[in-house]
PDB file of C-alpha atoms in Angstrom:
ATOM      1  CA  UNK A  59       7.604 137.023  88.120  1.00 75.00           C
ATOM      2  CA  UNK A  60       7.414 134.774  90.901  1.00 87.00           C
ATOM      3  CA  UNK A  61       7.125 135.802  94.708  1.00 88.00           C
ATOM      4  CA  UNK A  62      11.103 135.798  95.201  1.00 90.00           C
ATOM      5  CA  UNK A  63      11.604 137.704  92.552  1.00 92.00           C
ATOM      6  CA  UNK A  64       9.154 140.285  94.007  1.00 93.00           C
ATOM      7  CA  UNK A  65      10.698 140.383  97.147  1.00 94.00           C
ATOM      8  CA  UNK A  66      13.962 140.815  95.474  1.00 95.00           C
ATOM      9  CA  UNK A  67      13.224 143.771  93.350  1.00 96.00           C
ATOM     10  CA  UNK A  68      11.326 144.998  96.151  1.00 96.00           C
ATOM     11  CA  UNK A  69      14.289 144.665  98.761  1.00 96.00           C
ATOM     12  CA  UNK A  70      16.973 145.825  95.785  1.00 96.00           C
ATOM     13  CA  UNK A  71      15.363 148.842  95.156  1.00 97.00           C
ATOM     14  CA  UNK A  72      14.824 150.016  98.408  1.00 97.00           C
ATOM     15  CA  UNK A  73      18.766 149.713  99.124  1.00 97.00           C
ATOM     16  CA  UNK A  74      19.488 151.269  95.958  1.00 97.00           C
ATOM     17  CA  UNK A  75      17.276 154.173  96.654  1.00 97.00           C
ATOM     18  CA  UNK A  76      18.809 154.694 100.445  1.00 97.00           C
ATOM     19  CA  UNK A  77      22.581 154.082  98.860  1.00 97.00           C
ATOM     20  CA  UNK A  78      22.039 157.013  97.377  1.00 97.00           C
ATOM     21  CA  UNK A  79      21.008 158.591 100.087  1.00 97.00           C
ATOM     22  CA  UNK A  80      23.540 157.831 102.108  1.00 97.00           C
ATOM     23  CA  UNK A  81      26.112 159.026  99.734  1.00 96.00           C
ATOM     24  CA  UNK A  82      24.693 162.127  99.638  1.00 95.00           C
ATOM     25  CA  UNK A  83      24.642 162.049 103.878  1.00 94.00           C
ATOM     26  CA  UNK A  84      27.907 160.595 104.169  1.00 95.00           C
ATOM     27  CA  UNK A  85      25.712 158.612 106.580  1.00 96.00           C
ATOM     28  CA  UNK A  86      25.711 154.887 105.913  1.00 95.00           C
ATOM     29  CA  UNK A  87      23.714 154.062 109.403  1.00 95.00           C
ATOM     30  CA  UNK A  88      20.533 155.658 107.764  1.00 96.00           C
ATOM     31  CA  UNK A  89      20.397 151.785 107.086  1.00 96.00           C
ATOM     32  CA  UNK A  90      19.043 150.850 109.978  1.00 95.00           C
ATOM     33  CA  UNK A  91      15.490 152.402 110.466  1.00 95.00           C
ATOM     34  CA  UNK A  92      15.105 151.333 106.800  1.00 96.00           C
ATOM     35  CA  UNK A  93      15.551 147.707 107.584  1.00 94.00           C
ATOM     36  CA  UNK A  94      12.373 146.822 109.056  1.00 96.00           C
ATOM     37  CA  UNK A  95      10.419 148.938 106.714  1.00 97.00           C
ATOM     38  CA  UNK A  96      11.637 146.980 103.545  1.00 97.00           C
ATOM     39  CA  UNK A  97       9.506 144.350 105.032  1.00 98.00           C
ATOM     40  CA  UNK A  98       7.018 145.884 105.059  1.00 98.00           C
ATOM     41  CA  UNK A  99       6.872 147.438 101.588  1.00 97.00           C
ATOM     42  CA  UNK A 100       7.953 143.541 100.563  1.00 96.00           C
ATOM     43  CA  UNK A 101       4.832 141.964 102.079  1.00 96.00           C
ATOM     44  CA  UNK A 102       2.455 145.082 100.535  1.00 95.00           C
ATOM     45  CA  UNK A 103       4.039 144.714  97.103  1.00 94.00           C
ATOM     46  CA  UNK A 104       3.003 140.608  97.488  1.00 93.00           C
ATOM     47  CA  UNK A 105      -0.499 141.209  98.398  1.00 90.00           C
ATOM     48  CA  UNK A 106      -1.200 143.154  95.310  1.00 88.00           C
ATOM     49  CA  UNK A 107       0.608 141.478  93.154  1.00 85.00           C
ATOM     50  CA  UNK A 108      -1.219 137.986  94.237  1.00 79.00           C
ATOM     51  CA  UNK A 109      -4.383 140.471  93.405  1.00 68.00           C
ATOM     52  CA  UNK A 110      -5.373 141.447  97.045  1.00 59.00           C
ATOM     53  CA  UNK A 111      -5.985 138.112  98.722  1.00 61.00           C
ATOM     54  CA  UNK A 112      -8.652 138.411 100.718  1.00 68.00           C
ATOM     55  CA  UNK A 113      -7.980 134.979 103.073  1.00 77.00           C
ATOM     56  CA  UNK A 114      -7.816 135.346 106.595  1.00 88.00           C
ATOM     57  CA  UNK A 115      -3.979 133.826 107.159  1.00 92.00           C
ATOM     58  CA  UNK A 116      -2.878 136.452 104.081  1.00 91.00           C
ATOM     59  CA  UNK A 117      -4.682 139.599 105.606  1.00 91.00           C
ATOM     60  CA  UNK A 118      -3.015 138.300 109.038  1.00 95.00           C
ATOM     61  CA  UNK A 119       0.499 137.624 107.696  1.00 95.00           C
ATOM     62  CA  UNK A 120       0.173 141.523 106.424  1.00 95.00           C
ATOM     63  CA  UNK A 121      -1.375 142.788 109.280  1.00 96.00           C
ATOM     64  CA  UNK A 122       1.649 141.186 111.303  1.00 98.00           C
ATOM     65  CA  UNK A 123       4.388 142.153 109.633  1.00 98.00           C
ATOM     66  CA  UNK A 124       3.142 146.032 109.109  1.00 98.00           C
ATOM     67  CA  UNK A 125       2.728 146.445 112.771  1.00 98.00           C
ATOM     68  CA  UNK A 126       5.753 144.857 113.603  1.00 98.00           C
ATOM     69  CA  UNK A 127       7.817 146.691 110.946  1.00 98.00           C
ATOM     70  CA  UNK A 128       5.960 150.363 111.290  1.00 98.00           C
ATOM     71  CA  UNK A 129       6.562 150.148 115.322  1.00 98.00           C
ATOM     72  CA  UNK A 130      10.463 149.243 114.475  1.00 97.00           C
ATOM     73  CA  UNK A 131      10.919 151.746 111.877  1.00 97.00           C
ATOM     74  CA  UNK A 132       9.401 154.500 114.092  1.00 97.00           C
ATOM     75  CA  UNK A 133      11.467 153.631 116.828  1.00 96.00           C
ATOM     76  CA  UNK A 134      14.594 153.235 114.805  1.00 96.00           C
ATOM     77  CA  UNK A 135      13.839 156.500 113.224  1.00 96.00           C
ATOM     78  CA  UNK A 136      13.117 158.562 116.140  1.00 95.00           C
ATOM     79  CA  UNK A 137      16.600 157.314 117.725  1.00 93.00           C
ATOM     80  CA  UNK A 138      18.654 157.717 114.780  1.00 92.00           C
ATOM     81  CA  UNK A 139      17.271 161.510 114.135  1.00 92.00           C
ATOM     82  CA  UNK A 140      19.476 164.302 114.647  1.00 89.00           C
ATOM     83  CA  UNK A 141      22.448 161.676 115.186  1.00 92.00           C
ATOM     84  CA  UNK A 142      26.055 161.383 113.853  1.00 92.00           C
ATOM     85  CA  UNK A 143      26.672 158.189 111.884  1.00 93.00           C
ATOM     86  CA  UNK A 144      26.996 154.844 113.875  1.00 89.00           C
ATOM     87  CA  UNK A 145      30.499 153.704 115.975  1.00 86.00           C
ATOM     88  CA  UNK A 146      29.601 150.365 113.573  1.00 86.00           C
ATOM     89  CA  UNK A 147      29.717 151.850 110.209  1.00 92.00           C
ATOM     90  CA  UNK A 148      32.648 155.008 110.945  1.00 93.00           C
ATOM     91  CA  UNK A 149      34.928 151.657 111.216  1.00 89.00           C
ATOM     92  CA  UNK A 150      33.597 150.305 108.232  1.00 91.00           C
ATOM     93  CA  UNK A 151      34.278 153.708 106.459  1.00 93.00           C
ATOM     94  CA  UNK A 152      37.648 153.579 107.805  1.00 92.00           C
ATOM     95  CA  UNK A 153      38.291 149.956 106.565  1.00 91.00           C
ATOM     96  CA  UNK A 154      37.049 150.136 103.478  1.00 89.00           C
ATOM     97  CA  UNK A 155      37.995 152.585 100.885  1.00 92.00           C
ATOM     98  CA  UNK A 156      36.294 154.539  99.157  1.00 95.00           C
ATOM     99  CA  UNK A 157      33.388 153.566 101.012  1.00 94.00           C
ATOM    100  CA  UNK A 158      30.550 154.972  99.558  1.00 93.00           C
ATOM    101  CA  UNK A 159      31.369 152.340  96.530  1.00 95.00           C
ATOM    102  CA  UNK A 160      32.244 149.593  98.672  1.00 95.00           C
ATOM    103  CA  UNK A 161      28.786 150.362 101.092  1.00 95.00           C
ATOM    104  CA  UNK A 162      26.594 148.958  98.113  1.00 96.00           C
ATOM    105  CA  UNK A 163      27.736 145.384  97.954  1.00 96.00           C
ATOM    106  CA  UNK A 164      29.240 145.623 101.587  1.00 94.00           C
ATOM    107  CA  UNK A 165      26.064 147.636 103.624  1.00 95.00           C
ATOM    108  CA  UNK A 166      23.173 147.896 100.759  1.00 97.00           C
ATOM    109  CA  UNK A 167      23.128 144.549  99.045  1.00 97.00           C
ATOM    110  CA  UNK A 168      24.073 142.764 101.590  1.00 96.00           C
ATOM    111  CA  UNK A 169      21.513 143.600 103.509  1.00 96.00           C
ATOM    112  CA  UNK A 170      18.742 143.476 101.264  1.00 96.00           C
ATOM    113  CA  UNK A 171      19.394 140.029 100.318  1.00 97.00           C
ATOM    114  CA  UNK A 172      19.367 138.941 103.957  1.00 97.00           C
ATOM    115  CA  UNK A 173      15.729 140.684 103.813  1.00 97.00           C
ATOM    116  CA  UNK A 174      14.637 138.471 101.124  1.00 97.00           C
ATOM    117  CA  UNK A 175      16.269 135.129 102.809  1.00 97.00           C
ATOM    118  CA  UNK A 176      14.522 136.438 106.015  1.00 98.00           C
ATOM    119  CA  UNK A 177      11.126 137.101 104.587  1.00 97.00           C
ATOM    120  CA  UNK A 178      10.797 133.773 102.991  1.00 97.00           C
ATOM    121  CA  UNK A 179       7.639 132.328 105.206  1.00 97.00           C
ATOM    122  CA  UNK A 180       6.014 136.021 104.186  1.00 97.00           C
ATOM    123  CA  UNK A 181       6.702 135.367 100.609  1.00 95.00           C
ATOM    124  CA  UNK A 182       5.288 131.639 101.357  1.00 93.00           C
ATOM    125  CA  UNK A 183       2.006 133.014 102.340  1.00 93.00           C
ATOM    126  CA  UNK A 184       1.275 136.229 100.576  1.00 91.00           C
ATOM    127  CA  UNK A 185       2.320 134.584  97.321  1.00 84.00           C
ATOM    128  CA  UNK A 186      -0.929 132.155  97.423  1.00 75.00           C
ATOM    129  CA  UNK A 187      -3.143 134.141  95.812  1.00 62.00           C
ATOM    130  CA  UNK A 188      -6.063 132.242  96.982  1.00 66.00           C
ATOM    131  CA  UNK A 189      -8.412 132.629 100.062  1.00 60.00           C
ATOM    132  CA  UNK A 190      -7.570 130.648 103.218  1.00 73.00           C
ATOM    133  CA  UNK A 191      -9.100 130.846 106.006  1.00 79.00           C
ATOM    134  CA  UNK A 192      -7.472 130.796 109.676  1.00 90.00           C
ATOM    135  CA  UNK A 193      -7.240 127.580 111.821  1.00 92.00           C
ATOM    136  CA  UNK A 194      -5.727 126.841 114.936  1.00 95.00           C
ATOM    137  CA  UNK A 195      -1.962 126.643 113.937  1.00 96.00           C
ATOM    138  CA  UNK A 196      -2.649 130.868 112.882  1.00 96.00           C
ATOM    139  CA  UNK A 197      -3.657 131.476 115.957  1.00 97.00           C
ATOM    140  CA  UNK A 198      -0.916 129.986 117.938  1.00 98.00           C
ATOM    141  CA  UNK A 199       1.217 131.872 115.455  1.00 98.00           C
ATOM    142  CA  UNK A 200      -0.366 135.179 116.236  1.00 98.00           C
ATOM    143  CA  UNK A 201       0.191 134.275 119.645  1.00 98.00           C
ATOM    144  CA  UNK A 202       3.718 133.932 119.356  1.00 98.00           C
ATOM    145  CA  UNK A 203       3.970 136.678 117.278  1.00 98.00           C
ATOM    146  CA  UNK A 204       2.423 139.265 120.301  1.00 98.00           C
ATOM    147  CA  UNK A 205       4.628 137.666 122.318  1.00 98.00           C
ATOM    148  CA  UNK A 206       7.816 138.808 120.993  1.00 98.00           C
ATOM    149  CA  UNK A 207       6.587 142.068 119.541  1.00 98.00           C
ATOM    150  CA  UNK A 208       5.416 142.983 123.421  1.00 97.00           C
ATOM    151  CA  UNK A 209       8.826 141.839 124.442  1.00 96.00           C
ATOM    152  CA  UNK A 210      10.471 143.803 121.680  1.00 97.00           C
ATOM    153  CA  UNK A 211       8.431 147.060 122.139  1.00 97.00           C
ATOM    154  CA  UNK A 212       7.929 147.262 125.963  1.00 97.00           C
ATOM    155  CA  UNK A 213      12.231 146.578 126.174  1.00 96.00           C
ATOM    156  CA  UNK A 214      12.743 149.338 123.541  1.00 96.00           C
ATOM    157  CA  UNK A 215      10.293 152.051 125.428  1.00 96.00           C
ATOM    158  CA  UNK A 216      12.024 151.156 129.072  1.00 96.00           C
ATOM    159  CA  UNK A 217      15.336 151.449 127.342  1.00 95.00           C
ATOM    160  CA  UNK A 218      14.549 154.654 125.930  1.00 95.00           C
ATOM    161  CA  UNK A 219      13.124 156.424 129.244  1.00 94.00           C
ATOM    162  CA  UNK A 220      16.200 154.854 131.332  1.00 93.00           C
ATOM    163  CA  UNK A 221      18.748 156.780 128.603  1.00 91.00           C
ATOM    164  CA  UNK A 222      16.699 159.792 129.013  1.00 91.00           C
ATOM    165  CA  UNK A 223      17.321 160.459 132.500  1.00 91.00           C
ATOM    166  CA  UNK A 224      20.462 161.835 133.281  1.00 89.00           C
ATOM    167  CA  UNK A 225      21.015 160.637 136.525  1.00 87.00           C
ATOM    168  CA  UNK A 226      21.562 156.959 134.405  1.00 85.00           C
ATOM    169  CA  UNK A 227      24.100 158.005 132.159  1.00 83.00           C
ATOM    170  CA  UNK A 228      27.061 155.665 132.335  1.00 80.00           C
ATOM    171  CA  UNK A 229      24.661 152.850 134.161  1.00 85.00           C
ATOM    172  CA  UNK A 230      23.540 149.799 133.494  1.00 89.00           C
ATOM    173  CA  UNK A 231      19.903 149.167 132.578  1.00 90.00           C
ATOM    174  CA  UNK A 232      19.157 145.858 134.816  1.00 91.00           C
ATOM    175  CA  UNK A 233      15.428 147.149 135.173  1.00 93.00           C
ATOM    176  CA  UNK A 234      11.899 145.575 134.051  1.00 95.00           C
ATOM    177  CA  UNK A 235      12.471 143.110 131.075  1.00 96.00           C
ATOM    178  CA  UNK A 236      16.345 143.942 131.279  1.00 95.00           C
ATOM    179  CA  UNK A 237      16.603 141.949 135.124  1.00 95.00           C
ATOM    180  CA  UNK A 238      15.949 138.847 132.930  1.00 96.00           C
ATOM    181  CA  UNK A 239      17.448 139.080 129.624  1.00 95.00           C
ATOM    182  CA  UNK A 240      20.448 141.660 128.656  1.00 93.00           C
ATOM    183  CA  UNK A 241      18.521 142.113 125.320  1.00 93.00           C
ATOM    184  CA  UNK A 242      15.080 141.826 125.502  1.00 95.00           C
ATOM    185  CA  UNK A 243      14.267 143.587 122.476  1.00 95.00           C
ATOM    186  CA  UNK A 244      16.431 141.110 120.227  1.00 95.00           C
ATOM    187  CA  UNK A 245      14.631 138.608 121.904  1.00 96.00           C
ATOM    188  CA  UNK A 246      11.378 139.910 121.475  1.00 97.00           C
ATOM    189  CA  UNK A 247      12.421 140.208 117.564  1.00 97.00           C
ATOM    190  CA  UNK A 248      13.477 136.610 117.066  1.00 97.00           C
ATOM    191  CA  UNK A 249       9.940 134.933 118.630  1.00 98.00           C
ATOM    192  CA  UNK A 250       8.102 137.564 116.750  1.00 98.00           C
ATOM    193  CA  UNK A 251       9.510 135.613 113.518  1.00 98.00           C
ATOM    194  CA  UNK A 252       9.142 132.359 114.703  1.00 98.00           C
ATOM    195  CA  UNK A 253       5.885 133.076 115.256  1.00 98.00           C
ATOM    196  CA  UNK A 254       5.269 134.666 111.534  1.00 98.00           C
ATOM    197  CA  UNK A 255       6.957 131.339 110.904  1.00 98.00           C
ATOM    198  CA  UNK A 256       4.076 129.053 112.485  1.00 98.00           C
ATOM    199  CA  UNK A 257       1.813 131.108 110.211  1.00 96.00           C
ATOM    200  CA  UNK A 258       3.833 129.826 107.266  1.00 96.00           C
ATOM    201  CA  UNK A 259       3.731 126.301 108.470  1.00 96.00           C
ATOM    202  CA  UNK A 260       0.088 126.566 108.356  1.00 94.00           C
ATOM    203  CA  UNK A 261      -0.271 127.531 104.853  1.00 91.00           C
ATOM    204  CA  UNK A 262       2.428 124.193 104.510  1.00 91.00           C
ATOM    205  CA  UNK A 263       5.206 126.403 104.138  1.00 93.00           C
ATOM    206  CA  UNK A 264       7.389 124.278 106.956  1.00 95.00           C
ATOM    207  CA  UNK A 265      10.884 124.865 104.633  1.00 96.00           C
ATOM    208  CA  UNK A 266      10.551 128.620 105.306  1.00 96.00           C
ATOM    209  CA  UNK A 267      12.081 127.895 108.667  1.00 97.00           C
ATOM    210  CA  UNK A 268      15.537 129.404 106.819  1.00 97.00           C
ATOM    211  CA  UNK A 269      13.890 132.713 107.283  1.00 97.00           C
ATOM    212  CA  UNK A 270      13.396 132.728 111.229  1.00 98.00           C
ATOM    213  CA  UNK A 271      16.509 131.243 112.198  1.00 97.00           C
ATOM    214  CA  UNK A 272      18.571 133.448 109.792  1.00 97.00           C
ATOM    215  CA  UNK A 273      17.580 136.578 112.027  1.00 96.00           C
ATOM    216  CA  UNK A 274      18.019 134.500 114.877  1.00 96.00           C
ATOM    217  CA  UNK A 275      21.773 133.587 113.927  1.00 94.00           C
ATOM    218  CA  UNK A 276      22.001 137.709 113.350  1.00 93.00           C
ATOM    219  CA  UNK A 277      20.547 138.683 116.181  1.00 93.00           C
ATOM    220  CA  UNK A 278      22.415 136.510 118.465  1.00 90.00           C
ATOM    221  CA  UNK A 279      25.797 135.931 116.530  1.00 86.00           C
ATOM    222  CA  UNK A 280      26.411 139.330 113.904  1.00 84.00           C
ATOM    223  CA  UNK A 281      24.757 142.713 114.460  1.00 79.00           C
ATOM    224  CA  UNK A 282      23.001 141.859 117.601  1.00 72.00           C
ATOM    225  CA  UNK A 283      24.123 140.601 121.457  1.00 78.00           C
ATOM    226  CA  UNK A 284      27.734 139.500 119.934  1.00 76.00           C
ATOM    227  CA  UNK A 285      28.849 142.847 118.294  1.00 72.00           C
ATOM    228  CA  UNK A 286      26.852 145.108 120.825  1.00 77.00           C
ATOM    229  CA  UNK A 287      28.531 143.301 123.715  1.00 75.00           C
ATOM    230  CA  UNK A 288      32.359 143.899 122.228  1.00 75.00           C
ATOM    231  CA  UNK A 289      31.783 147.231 122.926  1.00 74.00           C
ATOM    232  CA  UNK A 290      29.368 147.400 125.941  1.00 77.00           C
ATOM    233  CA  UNK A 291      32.359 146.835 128.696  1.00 69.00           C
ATOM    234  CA  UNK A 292      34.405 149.556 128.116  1.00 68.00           C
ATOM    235  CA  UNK A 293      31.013 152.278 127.767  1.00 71.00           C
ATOM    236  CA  UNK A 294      29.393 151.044 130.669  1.00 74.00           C
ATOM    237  CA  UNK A 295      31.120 150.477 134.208  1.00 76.00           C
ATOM    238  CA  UNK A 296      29.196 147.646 136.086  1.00 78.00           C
ATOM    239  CA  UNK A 297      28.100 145.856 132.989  1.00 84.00           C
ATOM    240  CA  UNK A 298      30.070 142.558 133.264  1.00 82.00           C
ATOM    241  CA  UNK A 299      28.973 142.446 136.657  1.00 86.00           C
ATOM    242  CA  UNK A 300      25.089 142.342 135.175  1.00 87.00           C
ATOM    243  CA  UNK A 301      25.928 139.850 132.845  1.00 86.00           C
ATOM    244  CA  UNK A 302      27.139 137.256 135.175  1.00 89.00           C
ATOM    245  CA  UNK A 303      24.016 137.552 136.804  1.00 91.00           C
ATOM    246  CA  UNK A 304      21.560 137.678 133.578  1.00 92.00           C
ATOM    247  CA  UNK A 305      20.596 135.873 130.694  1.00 93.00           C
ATOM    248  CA  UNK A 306      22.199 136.753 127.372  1.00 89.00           C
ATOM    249  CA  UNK A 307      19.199 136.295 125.324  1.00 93.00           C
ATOM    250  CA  UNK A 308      16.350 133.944 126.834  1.00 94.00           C
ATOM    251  CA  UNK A 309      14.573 135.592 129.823  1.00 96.00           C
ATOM    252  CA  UNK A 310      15.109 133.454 133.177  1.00 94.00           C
ATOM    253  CA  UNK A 311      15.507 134.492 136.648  1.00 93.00           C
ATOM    254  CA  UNK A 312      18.681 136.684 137.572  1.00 91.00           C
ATOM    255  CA  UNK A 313      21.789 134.465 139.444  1.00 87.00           C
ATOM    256  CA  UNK A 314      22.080 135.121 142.577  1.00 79.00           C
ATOM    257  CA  UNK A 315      26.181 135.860 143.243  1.00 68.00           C
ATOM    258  CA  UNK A 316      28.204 134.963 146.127  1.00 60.00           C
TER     259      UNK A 316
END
C-alpha cells in the first residue's frame, strides 16, 4: 500500500467511526473537532508505516502537524462540548432526508477525502522512508508554519475571552488580531499549510501545492469567511460597519471612514 492509500484508509476510517457516532448523537457537527485530528492520526500512521524515519524534515513534518492539529482539536473540542448541534448542519438535516444516511457521503466522506487531497505534501514527506536531513528551505518552512499557527491560536484564545464576557454579547470583536483581519484564525490556518507546504518542496515535493491551496479555497470560499459571513449580519449589529473598515482575510491596517 502506497502513502495515499494510507492516508485514505486512515481518513475513511476515522469518518466511518464518528458517522456512527453521530447517528447515535443525532449530532452531525461532532465533525468538526475531529477534522484536524484525522491529520494527525494520518501523518502518525505514515511514520510507522515508512518504519519510523528518523530524518530531520520527517520528524519535523510530524512534529508540525501534531501540534498544529492537537492545539485545533482541543480548541474545537472544548467549544463544541456541552453544545446543541451546529446552525450549519440543522439545515443540512432539514434538506436532506433521512440524514443520518445522506451525512456519510454528504458530511463523512466528503470530508475525509478533502483530508487526504489536503494532506498531500504530508504524505509527500512522511512517505520517504529514508533519512533527510534539514536545510534551509525547512527552516523557512517552519518559519512559516509558526507564523500562521501563532496567528491561528492567539485569534482563537482572544476570540474565546471576548465571547466570555457578557458585557460583549451581541458585539463585534474588532480587538487585537481582529482590528486587522475579520478572521485571523482562518488566516493563521492557511499560512500554517503553506508553510508545511515549503517543507514538501524541500523534500522535491513542489506538485503537493494542491494540498495548501485546497484549504485555502475552503477557508476563504466554503466553510470559512464566505459561509460564516452569510450569517454574521443579522447576529451581530455593527458588523458590516467593521468590515468596511477591515481586511477579509490578509491582515493590513484598518480604513479609516469618512
Amino acid at each position: 500500500m502506497n502513502a495515499l492509500g494510507i492516508a485514505a484508509l486512515t481518513a475513511g476510517g476515522l469518518m466511518a467511526g464518528c458517522w456512527l457516532v453521530s447517528i447515535l448523537k443525532r449530532d452531525a457537527s461532532i465533525v468538526d473537532p475531529l477534522w484536524p485530528m484525522v491529520y494527525v492520526v494520518m501523518a502518525w500512521s505514515l511514520w510507522l508505516w515508512s518504519a519510523g524515519a528518523e530524518g530531520g524534515r520527517s520528524v519535523l513534518m510530524l512534529v508540525m502537524v501534531s501540534v498544529w492539529g492537537l492545539r485545533l482539536g482541543a480548541h474545537l473540542t472544548a467549544r463544541k462540548w456541552g453544545e446543541p448541534e451546529d446552525f450549519r448542519y440543522q439545515a443540512m438535516r432539514r434538506r436532506w432526508q433521512p440524514f443520518w444516511l445522506w451525512s456519510l457521503p454528504v458530511v463523512f466522506a466528503l470530508q475525509g477525502l478533502l483530508a487526504v487531497v489536503v494532506s498531500m505534501p504530508v504524505q509527500a514527506v512522511l512517505a520517504d522512508s529514508e533519512a533527510s536531513a534539514l536545510g534551509w528551505l525547512d527552516w523557512v518552512g517552519a518559519v512559516i508554519w509558526a507564523v500562521g499557527l501563532v496567528f491561528e491560536s492567539v485569534g482563537d484564545e482572544q476570540l474565546r475571552r471576548f465571547k466570555a464576557d457578557e458585557a460583549n454579547r451581541e458585539k463585534v470583536m474588532d480587538r487585537g488580531l481582529w482590528r486587522y483581519t475579520r478572521h485571523p484564525n482562518y488566516f493563521g490556518d492557511s499560512v500554517v499549510w503553506w508553510g508545511i507546504w515549503v517543507v514538501a518542496v524541500a523534500a522535491g515535493a513542489w506538485w503537493s501545492a494542491v494540498g495548501p491551496l485546497l484549504m485555502t479555497f475552503l477557508l476563504l470560499r466554503v466553510s470559512g469567511v464566505t459561509l460564516l459571513e452569510r450569517s454574521i449580519n443579522k447576529r451581530r449589529p455593527g458588523y458590516a460597519e467593521y468590515a468596511t473598515r477591515t481586511s477579509a482575510f490578509i491582515p493590513m491596517p484598518p480604513r479609516r471612514l469618512g
